[in-house]
Amino acid sequence: MTAAHPIVIVGAGIAGVHAAESLRKEGYEGRIVLVDGDTQPPYDRPPLSKEYMLGESSESTIYLRHDTRFNELGVELKLGVQITSIDTEQQTASVSDGSTIQWSKLLLTTGSRLRHLQVKGSDFKGVHYLKTLSDAKNLRSRLDDVQEVAIVGSGFIGAELASSLKKLGKKVTIIERMPLPLAHILGDEMGEYFLQLHRSEGVSVMTEDSVVQFDGTSYVQAVITKKGHTIPCQAVIVGVGVIPNTLLAGEDLDVDHGYIVNEFCETSLPDVYAAGDCTMWPYQGTNIHVEHWDHAVNHGQCAAKNMMNEKSTPYSSIPYFWSDQYNSRFQYFGHTKNWKTTILRGNTVDHQFTYFYLNESGIIEAALLVNQPKNALTIRRLIKQQQPVDSALLSDSDVSLKKVNIQSNEDKVSY
């Protein structure tokens, strides 16, 4: 397939880079232009809170691809500029440097942008956010002069940073406005587990509290909370979530907490596709939004296939993310907000277990695996099959998960 004008990809993160590679793999021979506001070559974000922060990896090791690879693929990188608007009738994109790009198809992989905390002292030096490589470099460059760190928010980024900074010998305090960390995603029982995990590792966690101001002069010196606590620190890291980056949305582009796409990654506009963190996409009968590395890869690849051959490849991946904290690996498969029951398989004390989330029909909608990577493929299969399972077998660690699958299906047939 060739086209008079290039395929333009807006956003050089995980989804955008994998989409560009997939276009070549699928046989696209025309121009590909990959545009991103970051001046750095495309890089991987998960290591920023872990290996890179710990000094175990360098800039060059977290680049998604090096210049030679983009040259081999014939992908034109336009870095340090933004697409400011698109004209779908003329099929043009206006660039912040004053230029205009004509396109045959457009892929939006614009990711997300940070939520910012607006309190007194927010502009002090030493108040950090972690989203970009530049953010990580700035934080890491200051760590030698920091002994006490306050982390605002106990989401996965905050939790991973707490783990990394504790390994570096820092005194770490987490301030979380909810009663339990991650309970809105994982439920109260797992929220309690993560709370105790942090505390057992020597991290102070203050729940049901929030920041009202940062104290200091030009540099932050303390955090003042709503309950009146003063937390001394030489650095603050704010992790209060992100917002899908839908700044290119126009009146004809459907948006609801992300660009709304169908199963073929098509937006409401002809020849305009979207993939990754910036989208709302159909999953098991409803539109969902996730901010997962694995989803960005798969969604970007799927979009590329459908740009090559329209409506050829419906997106059907099971959502998946992982997190490394305190020498433990956490893996989460599926998606659910309204589970009916939960089942614990294993022992939380030993930090080796799986926590299942089931709906009212006894179907597994999601599962959290803690230090049990060998079960990942089987659990992904159990979620994908969308069939009721035997709760007693599922909770019994002595019964193979494969056996749970087989016996549950046999039970269903016997009736």
CSV table of C-alpha atoms in Angstrom, one decimal:
chain,number,residue,atom,x,y,z
A,1,MET,CA,0.0,0.0,0.0
A,2,THR,CA,1.2,3.5,-0.9
A,3,ALA,CA,-0.4,6.9,-0.6
A,4,ALA,CA,0.1,10.3,-2.1
A,5,HIS,CA,0.5,11.8,1.4
A,6,PRO,CA,2.1,10.3,4.5
A,7,ILE,CA,0.5,8.5,7.4
A,8,VAL,CA,1.0,10.9,10.3
A,9,ILE,CA,1.3,9.6,13.9
A,10,VAL,CA,0.8,12.2,16.7
A,11,GLY,CA,2.8,11.0,19.7
A,12,ALA,CA,6.0,9.0,19.8
A,13,GLY,CA,5.3,6.9,22.9
A,14,ILE,CA,4.8,3.2,23.1
A,15,ALA,CA,1.6,3.1,20.9
A,16,GLY,CA,3.0,5.5,18.3
A,17,VAL,CA,6.3,3.7,17.8
A,18,HIS,CA,4.8,0.3,17.7
A,19,ALA,CA,2.2,1.5,15.2
A,20,ALA,CA,5.0,2.8,12.9
A,21,GLU,CA,6.8,-0.5,13.1
A,22,SER,CA,3.6,-2.4,12.4
A,23,LEU,CA,2.8,-0.3,9.3
A,24,ARG,CA,6.1,-1.4,7.8
A,25,LYS,CA,5.6,-5.0,8.9
A,26,GLU,CA,2.2,-5.0,7.2
A,27,GLY,CA,3.7,-3.8,4.0
A,28,TYR,CA,3.1,0.0,4.0
A,29,GLU,CA,5.6,1.6,1.6
A,30,GLY,CA,4.6,5.3,1.9
A,31,ARG,CA,6.0,8.0,4.1
A,32,ILE,CA,5.4,7.8,7.9
A,33,VAL,CA,5.8,10.9,10.0
A,34,LEU,CA,6.1,10.6,13.7
A,35,VAL,CA,5.5,13.8,15.6
A,36,ASP,CA,6.1,14.5,19.4
A,37,GLY,CA,6.5,17.5,21.6
A,38,ASP,CA,9.3,15.9,23.6
A,39,THR,CA,12.8,16.7,22.4
A,40,GLN,CA,14.2,13.3,23.5
A,41,PRO,CA,14.2,10.3,21.2
A,42,PRO,CA,11.2,8.0,21.9
A,43,TYR,CA,11.8,6.2,25.3
A,44,ASP,CA,10.2,3.7,27.6
A,45,ARG,CA,8.4,5.2,30.6
A,46,PRO,CA,8.1,2.3,33.1
A,47,PRO,CA,11.8,2.3,34.0
A,48,LEU,CA,11.7,6.0,35.1
A,49,SER,CA,10.3,5.2,38.5
A,50,LYS,CA,12.4,2.0,39.0
A,51,GLU,CA,15.6,1.1,37.2
A,52,TYR,CA,16.5,4.6,36.0
A,53,MET,CA,15.7,6.1,39.4
A,54,LEU,CA,17.9,3.5,41.0
A,55,GLY,CA,20.8,4.2,38.6
A,56,GLU,CA,20.5,0.7,37.2
A,57,SER,CA,19.8,1.9,33.7
A,58,SER,CA,20.9,4.9,31.6
A,59,GLU,CA,19.2,7.1,29.0
A,60,SER,CA,20.4,5.1,26.1
A,61,THR,CA,19.1,1.8,27.6
A,62,ILE,CA,15.5,3.1,27.9
A,63,TYR,CA,15.2,4.4,24.4
A,64,LEU,CA,12.5,2.5,22.6
A,65,ARG,CA,14.5,2.5,19.3
A,66,HIS,CA,17.7,4.2,18.3
A,67,ASP,CA,18.0,6.6,15.3
A,68,THR,CA,19.4,3.8,13.1
A,69,ARG,CA,16.3,1.8,13.6
A,70,PHE,CA,14.0,4.7,12.6
A,71,ASN,CA,16.3,5.2,9.6
A,72,GLU,CA,16.0,1.6,8.6
A,73,LEU,CA,12.2,1.8,8.8
A,74,GLY,CA,12.1,5.1,6.9
A,75,VAL,CA,10.2,6.8,9.7
A,76,GLU,CA,10.6,10.6,9.8
A,77,LEU,CA,10.9,11.9,13.4
A,78,LYS,CA,9.7,15.4,14.1
A,79,LEU,CA,10.6,16.0,17.7
A,80,GLY,CA,10.1,19.1,19.9
A,81,VAL,CA,7.0,20.3,18.0
A,82,GLN,CA,3.3,19.9,18.6
A,83,ILE,CA,0.4,19.3,16.2
A,84,THR,CA,-1.8,22.3,17.1
A,85,SER,CA,-4.8,21.5,15.0
A,86,ILE,CA,-6.1,19.2,12.3
A,87,ASP,CA,-8.3,19.9,9.3
A,88,THR,CA,-10.1,16.7,8.3
A,89,GLU,CA,-11.6,18.1,5.1
A,90,GLN,CA,-8.3,19.2,3.7
A,91,GLN,CA,-6.5,16.4,5.6
A,92,THR,CA,-3.8,18.7,7.0
A,93,ALA,CA,-2.2,19.1,10.4
A,94,SER,CA,-0.8,22.4,11.6
A,95,VAL,CA,2.5,22.2,13.4
A,96,SER,CA,3.8,24.5,16.2
A,97,ASP,CA,6.8,25.5,14.1
A,98,GLY,CA,4.5,27.0,11.5
A,99,SER,CA,4.6,24.2,9.0
A,100,THR,CA,1.7,22.1,7.7
A,101,ILE,CA,1.7,18.4,7.0
A,102,GLN,CA,-0.7,16.8,4.5
A,103,TRP,CA,-1.8,13.3,5.6
A,104,SER,CA,-3.7,10.4,4.1
A,105,LYS,CA,-4.5,8.9,7.5
A,106,LEU,CA,-3.9,10.2,10.9
A,107,LEU,CA,-3.2,8.2,14.1
A,108,LEU,CA,-3.6,9.9,17.5
A,109,THR,CA,-1.4,8.3,20.1
A,110,THR,CA,-1.2,11.4,22.3
A,111,GLY,CA,-1.1,9.6,25.6
A,112,SER,CA,-1.9,11.5,28.8
A,113,ARG,CA,-0.9,14.6,30.7
A,114,LEU,CA,-0.4,15.1,34.4
A,115,ARG,CA,-2.8,16.4,37.0
A,116,HIS,CA,-1.2,19.1,39.0
A,117,LEU,CA,-1.6,20.0,42.6
A,118,GLN,CA,-2.5,23.6,43.1
A,119,VAL,CA,-1.6,24.6,46.7
A,120,LYS,CA,0.5,27.3,48.3
A,121,GLY,CA,4.2,26.6,47.6
A,122,SER,CA,3.5,24.5,44.5
A,123,ASP,CA,6.2,26.5,42.6
A,124,PHE,CA,9.0,25.7,45.1
A,125,LYS,CA,12.1,24.0,43.8
A,126,GLY,CA,12.1,20.4,44.9
A,127,VAL,CA,8.4,19.8,44.1
A,128,HIS,CA,8.6,17.2,41.4
A,129,TYR,CA,6.3,15.3,39.0
A,130,LEU,CA,7.3,12.2,37.1
A,131,LYS,CA,6.1,11.8,33.6
A,132,THR,CA,9.0,12.5,31.2
A,133,LEU,CA,12.7,11.5,31.0
A,134,SER,CA,13.4,15.2,31.8
A,135,ASP,CA,11.4,14.9,35.0
A,136,ALA,CA,13.3,11.8,36.0
A,137,LYS,CA,16.6,13.4,35.3
A,138,ASN,CA,15.8,16.4,37.4
A,139,LEU,CA,14.7,14.3,40.3
A,140,ARG,CA,17.6,11.9,40.1
A,141,SER,CA,20.1,14.8,40.0
A,142,ARG,CA,18.9,16.0,43.3
A,143,LEU,CA,18.7,12.8,45.3
A,144,ASP,CA,22.3,13.0,46.7
A,145,ASP,CA,21.2,16.1,48.6
A,146,VAL,CA,17.9,14.6,49.8
A,147,GLN,CA,17.3,12.5,52.9
A,148,GLU,CA,13.6,12.9,53.4
A,149,VAL,CA,11.0,12.5,50.6
A,150,ALA,CA,7.3,13.1,50.7
A,151,ILE,CA,5.2,11.4,48.0
A,152,VAL,CA,1.7,12.7,47.4
A,153,GLY,CA,-0.5,9.9,46.2
A,154,SER,CA,-0.2,6.1,46.6
A,155,GLY,CA,-1.0,5.0,43.1
A,156,PHE,CA,1.3,2.8,41.2
A,157,ILE,CA,3.8,5.5,40.3
A,158,GLY,CA,3.9,6.8,43.9
A,159,ALA,CA,4.2,3.2,45.2
A,160,GLU,CA,7.1,2.4,42.8
A,161,LEU,CA,8.9,5.6,43.7
A,162,ALA,CA,8.5,4.8,47.4
A,163,SER,CA,10.1,1.4,46.8
A,164,SER,CA,12.9,2.8,44.8
A,165,LEU,CA,13.7,5.7,47.1
A,166,LYS,CA,13.6,3.4,50.2
A,167,LYS,CA,16.2,1.2,48.4
A,168,LEU,CA,18.3,4.3,48.1
A,169,GLY,CA,18.2,4.8,51.8
A,170,LYS,CA,15.8,7.7,51.9
A,171,LYS,CA,13.1,8.3,54.6
A,172,VAL,CA,9.9,8.2,52.7
A,173,THR,CA,6.4,9.4,53.7
A,174,ILE,CA,3.3,8.8,51.5
A,175,ILE,CA,0.3,11.1,51.9
A,176,GLU,CA,-2.9,9.5,50.6
A,177,ARG,CA,-6.3,11.2,50.7
A,178,MET,CA,-8.2,7.8,50.6
A,179,PRO,CA,-8.5,5.4,53.5
A,180,LEU,CA,-6.5,2.7,51.7
A,181,PRO,CA,-4.0,2.7,48.8
A,182,LEU,CA,-5.4,1.5,45.4
A,183,ALA,CA,-8.7,0.4,47.0
A,184,HIS,CA,-10.6,2.1,44.1
A,185,ILE,CA,-8.9,-0.3,41.7
A,186,LEU,CA,-8.2,-3.4,43.8
A,187,GLY,CA,-10.8,-3.3,46.7
A,188,ASP,CA,-10.4,-2.8,50.4
A,189,GLU,CA,-8.7,-6.2,51.2
A,190,MET,CA,-5.9,-5.6,48.7
A,191,GLY,CA,-5.8,-1.9,49.7
A,192,GLU,CA,-5.0,-3.1,53.2
A,193,TYR,CA,-2.4,-5.5,51.9
A,194,PHE,CA,-0.6,-2.7,50.1
A,195,LEU,CA,-0.8,-0.4,53.1
A,196,GLN,CA,0.8,-3.0,55.3
A,197,LEU,CA,3.4,-3.8,52.6
A,198,HIS,CA,4.6,-0.2,52.6
A,199,ARG,CA,4.7,0.1,56.3
A,200,SER,CA,6.5,-3.3,56.7
A,201,GLU,CA,9.2,-1.8,54.4
A,202,GLY,CA,9.6,1.2,56.7
A,203,VAL,CA,7.6,3.7,54.6
A,204,SER,CA,5.3,6.0,56.6
A,205,VAL,CA,1.8,6.1,55.1
A,206,MET,CA,-0.6,8.8,56.1
A,207,THR,CA,-4.1,8.0,54.9
A,208,GLU,CA,-7.3,10.0,54.8
A,209,ASP,CA,-5.2,13.2,54.7
A,210,SER,CA,-4.2,15.7,52.0
A,211,VAL,CA,-1.7,18.4,51.3
A,212,VAL,CA,-2.8,22.0,52.0
A,213,GLN,CA,0.6,23.7,51.4
A,214,PHE,CA,4.3,23.3,50.9
A,215,ASP,CA,6.5,25.1,53.4
A,216,GLY,CA,9.9,26.6,52.6
A,217,THR,CA,11.6,29.5,51.0
A,218,SER,CA,12.7,28.9,47.4
A,219,TYR,CA,13.2,25.2,48.1
A,220,VAL,CA,10.6,23.0,49.7
A,221,GLN,CA,11.3,22.1,53.3
A,222,ALA,CA,8.1,20.5,54.6
A,223,VAL,CA,4.6,19.4,53.6
A,224,ILE,CA,1.6,20.7,55.7
A,225,THR,CA,-1.4,18.4,55.7
A,226,LYS,CA,-5.1,19.1,56.2
A,227,LYS,CA,-5.0,17.3,59.5
A,228,GLY,CA,-2.3,19.6,60.7
A,229,HIS,CA,0.7,17.4,60.3
A,230,THR,CA,4.1,18.8,59.3
A,231,ILE,CA,6.3,16.4,57.3
A,232,PRO,CA,9.9,17.6,56.9
A,233,CYS,CA,11.4,16.9,53.5
A,234,GLN,CA,13.9,18.1,50.9
A,235,ALA,CA,11.9,16.8,48.0
A,236,VAL,CA,8.2,16.2,47.2
A,237,ILE,CA,6.9,14.0,44.4
A,238,VAL,CA,3.3,14.5,43.3
A,239,GLY,CA,1.5,11.6,41.8
A,240,VAL,CA,-2.2,12.5,41.7
A,241,GLY,CA,-3.0,10.9,38.4
A,242,VAL,CA,-3.2,11.8,34.7
A,243,ILE,CA,-5.7,13.1,32.2
A,244,PRO,CA,-6.1,11.7,28.7
A,245,ASN,CA,-4.4,14.1,26.3
A,246,THR,CA,-7.3,15.0,23.9
A,247,LEU,CA,-6.2,18.6,23.1
A,248,LEU,CA,-6.8,17.9,19.4
A,249,ALA,CA,-10.5,17.2,19.9
A,250,GLY,CA,-12.8,19.2,17.7
A,251,GLU,CA,-16.6,19.4,17.6
A,252,ASP,CA,-16.8,16.4,15.2
A,253,LEU,CA,-14.4,14.2,17.2
A,254,ASP,CA,-16.2,12.2,19.9
A,255,VAL,CA,-14.5,12.4,23.2
A,256,ASP,CA,-15.4,11.1,26.6
A,257,HIS,CA,-12.4,10.7,28.9
A,258,GLY,CA,-10.4,9.9,25.8
A,259,TYR,CA,-11.0,9.7,22.1
A,260,ILE,CA,-13.8,7.3,21.5
A,261,VAL,CA,-12.8,4.5,19.1
A,262,ASN,CA,-14.5,1.4,17.8
A,263,GLU,CA,-13.0,-2.1,17.8
A,264,PHE,CA,-11.0,-1.1,14.7
A,265,CYS,CA,-9.4,1.9,16.5
A,266,GLU,CA,-11.4,4.3,14.3
A,267,THR,CA,-12.5,7.6,15.7
A,268,SER,CA,-15.7,9.4,14.7
A,269,LEU,CA,-13.8,11.1,11.9
A,270,PRO,CA,-12.9,9.4,8.6
A,271,ASP,CA,-9.3,8.4,8.2
A,272,VAL,CA,-8.5,9.4,11.8
A,273,TYR,CA,-7.6,6.6,14.2
A,274,ALA,CA,-6.5,6.7,17.9
A,275,ALA,CA,-4.7,4.2,20.2
A,276,GLY,CA,-3.3,3.9,23.7
A,277,ASP,CA,-3.8,5.9,26.8
A,278,CYS,CA,-5.7,8.7,25.0
A,279,THR,CA,-8.6,6.5,24.1
A,280,MET,CA,-11.9,5.0,25.3
A,281,TRP,CA,-12.4,1.7,23.6
A,282,PRO,CA,-14.9,-1.2,23.6
A,283,TYR,CA,-14.3,-4.1,26.0
A,284,GLN,CA,-16.9,-6.7,26.8
A,285,GLY,CA,-19.8,-4.6,25.9
A,286,THR,CA,-18.8,-1.2,27.3
A,287,ASN,CA,-16.2,1.5,26.7
A,288,ILE,CA,-13.2,1.5,29.0
A,289,HIS,CA,-10.1,3.6,29.5
A,290,VAL,CA,-6.8,2.1,30.7
A,291,GLU,CA,-3.3,3.5,31.0
A,292,HIS,CA,-1.2,0.4,30.5
A,293,TRP,CA,2.0,-0.3,28.6
A,294,ASP,CA,0.8,-3.6,27.2
A,295,HIS,CA,-2.4,-2.0,26.0
A,296,ALA,CA,-0.5,0.8,24.2
A,297,VAL,CA,1.6,-1.7,22.4
A,298,ASN,CA,-1.3,-3.9,21.2
A,299,HIS,CA,-3.6,-1.0,20.4
A,300,GLY,CA,-1.0,0.7,18.3
A,301,GLN,CA,-0.3,-2.4,16.4
A,302,CYS,CA,-4.0,-3.0,15.9
A,303,ALA,CA,-4.5,0.5,14.6
A,304,ALA,CA,-1.7,0.1,12.1
A,305,LYS,CA,-3.3,-3.1,10.7
A,306,ASN,CA,-6.7,-1.4,10.3
A,307,MET,CA,-5.1,1.7,8.6
A,308,MET,CA,-3.6,-0.7,6.1
A,309,ASN,CA,-6.8,-2.8,5.7
A,310,GLU,CA,-9.9,-1.1,6.9
A,311,LYS,CA,-11.9,-3.0,9.5
A,312,SER,CA,-9.7,-6.0,9.2
A,313,THR,CA,-8.6,-6.6,12.8
A,314,PRO,CA,-10.9,-6.1,15.7
A,315,TYR,CA,-9.1,-5.3,19.0
A,316,SER,CA,-9.6,-8.0,21.5
A,317,SER,CA,-6.7,-7.9,24.0
A,318,ILE,CA,-7.2,-8.6,27.7
A,319,PRO,CA,-6.0,-5.5,29.6
A,320,TYR,CA,-2.8,-6.2,31.6
A,321,PHE,CA,-0.4,-4.2,33.7
A,322,TRP,CA,2.4,-4.9,36.1
A,323,SER,CA,4.2,-3.1,38.9
A,324,ASP,CA,7.5,-3.9,40.7
A,325,GLN,CA,7.7,-2.9,44.3
A,326,TYR,CA,9.9,-4.0,47.2
A,327,ASN,CA,11.3,-7.1,45.3
A,328,SER,CA,7.8,-8.2,44.4
A,329,ARG,CA,6.1,-8.4,41.0
A,330,PHE,CA,2.4,-7.5,40.8
A,331,GLN,CA,0.5,-8.4,37.7
A,332,TYR,CA,-3.1,-7.5,37.0
A,333,PHE,CA,-5.2,-9.0,34.2
A,334,GLY,CA,-8.7,-8.0,33.1
A,335,HIS,CA,-10.8,-5.0,34.0
A,336,THR,CA,-13.6,-4.5,36.5
A,337,LYS,CA,-15.1,-1.9,38.7
A,338,ASN,CA,-18.2,-3.6,39.9
A,339,TRP,CA,-17.2,-7.1,40.9
A,340,LYS,CA,-19.6,-9.2,43.0
A,341,THR,CA,-17.2,-11.5,44.9
A,342,THR,CA,-13.5,-12.0,45.4
A,343,ILE,CA,-11.5,-15.1,46.0
A,344,LEU,CA,-8.0,-15.4,47.5
A,345,ARG,CA,-5.8,-18.2,46.3
A,346,GLY,CA,-2.7,-18.5,48.4
A,347,ASN,CA,-1.4,-16.6,51.4
A,348,THR,CA,-0.9,-12.9,51.6
A,349,VAL,CA,1.6,-13.4,54.5
A,350,ASP,CA,4.0,-15.2,52.1
A,351,HIS,CA,3.5,-12.6,49.4
A,352,GLN,CA,2.6,-15.3,46.9
A,353,PHE,CA,-1.0,-15.4,45.9
A,354,THR,CA,-3.7,-14.6,43.3
A,355,TYR,CA,-6.7,-12.5,44.1
A,356,PHE,CA,-9.7,-13.0,41.8
A,357,TYR,CA,-12.6,-10.7,41.0
A,358,LEU,CA,-15.8,-12.4,39.9
A,359,ASN,CA,-19.1,-11.1,38.7
A,360,GLU,CA,-22.6,-12.3,39.8
A,361,SER,CA,-22.4,-15.2,37.4
A,362,GLY,CA,-19.2,-16.6,38.9
A,363,ILE,CA,-17.2,-15.4,35.8
A,364,ILE,CA,-13.6,-14.1,36.4
A,365,GLU,CA,-13.4,-10.5,35.3
A,366,ALA,CA,-10.0,-9.7,36.7
A,367,ALA,CA,-7.1,-11.1,38.8
A,368,LEU,CA,-4.2,-9.7,40.7
A,369,LEU,CA,-1.1,-12.0,40.8
A,370,VAL,CA,1.5,-11.4,43.4
A,371,ASN,CA,4.8,-13.1,42.7
A,372,GLN,CA,3.1,-15.8,40.6
A,373,PRO,CA,4.2,-15.1,37.0
A,374,LYS,CA,3.9,-18.8,36.0
A,375,ASN,CA,0.1,-18.5,36.3
A,376,ALA,CA,-0.2,-15.5,34.0
A,377,LEU,CA,-1.1,-17.3,30.8
A,378,THR,CA,-3.6,-19.6,32.4
A,379,ILE,CA,-5.3,-16.7,34.2
A,380,ARG,CA,-5.4,-14.7,31.0
A,381,ARG,CA,-7.2,-17.7,29.3
A,382,LEU,CA,-9.7,-18.0,32.2
A,383,ILE,CA,-10.6,-14.4,31.8
A,384,LYS,CA,-10.9,-14.5,28.1
A,385,GLN,CA,-13.2,-17.6,28.1
A,386,GLN,CA,-15.8,-15.7,30.1
A,387,GLN,CA,-17.3,-18.9,31.6
A,388,PRO,CA,-18.3,-19.6,35.3
A,389,VAL,CA,-15.8,-21.3,37.4
A,390,ASP,CA,-16.0,-23.4,40.6
A,391,SER,CA,-15.1,-21.1,43.5
A,392,ALA,CA,-14.0,-23.9,45.8
A,393,LEU,CA,-11.5,-25.2,43.2
A,394,LEU,CA,-10.3,-21.7,42.4
A,395,SER,CA,-9.5,-20.9,46.0
A,396,ASP,CA,-7.6,-24.2,46.5
A,397,SER,CA,-3.9,-23.8,45.9
A,398,ASP,CA,-3.5,-27.5,45.7
A,399,VAL,CA,-5.6,-27.7,42.6
A,400,SER,CA,-3.9,-26.7,39.4
A,401,LEU,CA,-5.5,-23.7,37.7
A,402,LYS,CA,-5.6,-25.7,34.5
A,403,LYS,CA,-7.7,-28.3,36.4
A,404,VAL,CA,-10.0,-25.5,37.6
A,405,ASN,CA,-10.6,-24.6,34.0
A,406,ILE,CA,-11.2,-28.2,32.9
A,407,GLN,CA,-13.5,-29.2,35.8
A,408,SER,CA,-15.5,-26.0,35.6
A,409,ASN,CA,-16.3,-26.7,32.0
A,410,GLU,CA,-17.1,-30.3,32.7
A,411,ASP,CA,-19.5,-29.2,35.4
A,412,LYS,CA,-21.2,-26.9,33.0
A,413,VAL,CA,-21.6,-29.7,30.4
A,414,SER,CA,-23.0,-32.1,33.0
A,415,TYR,CA,-25.9,-29.9,33.7
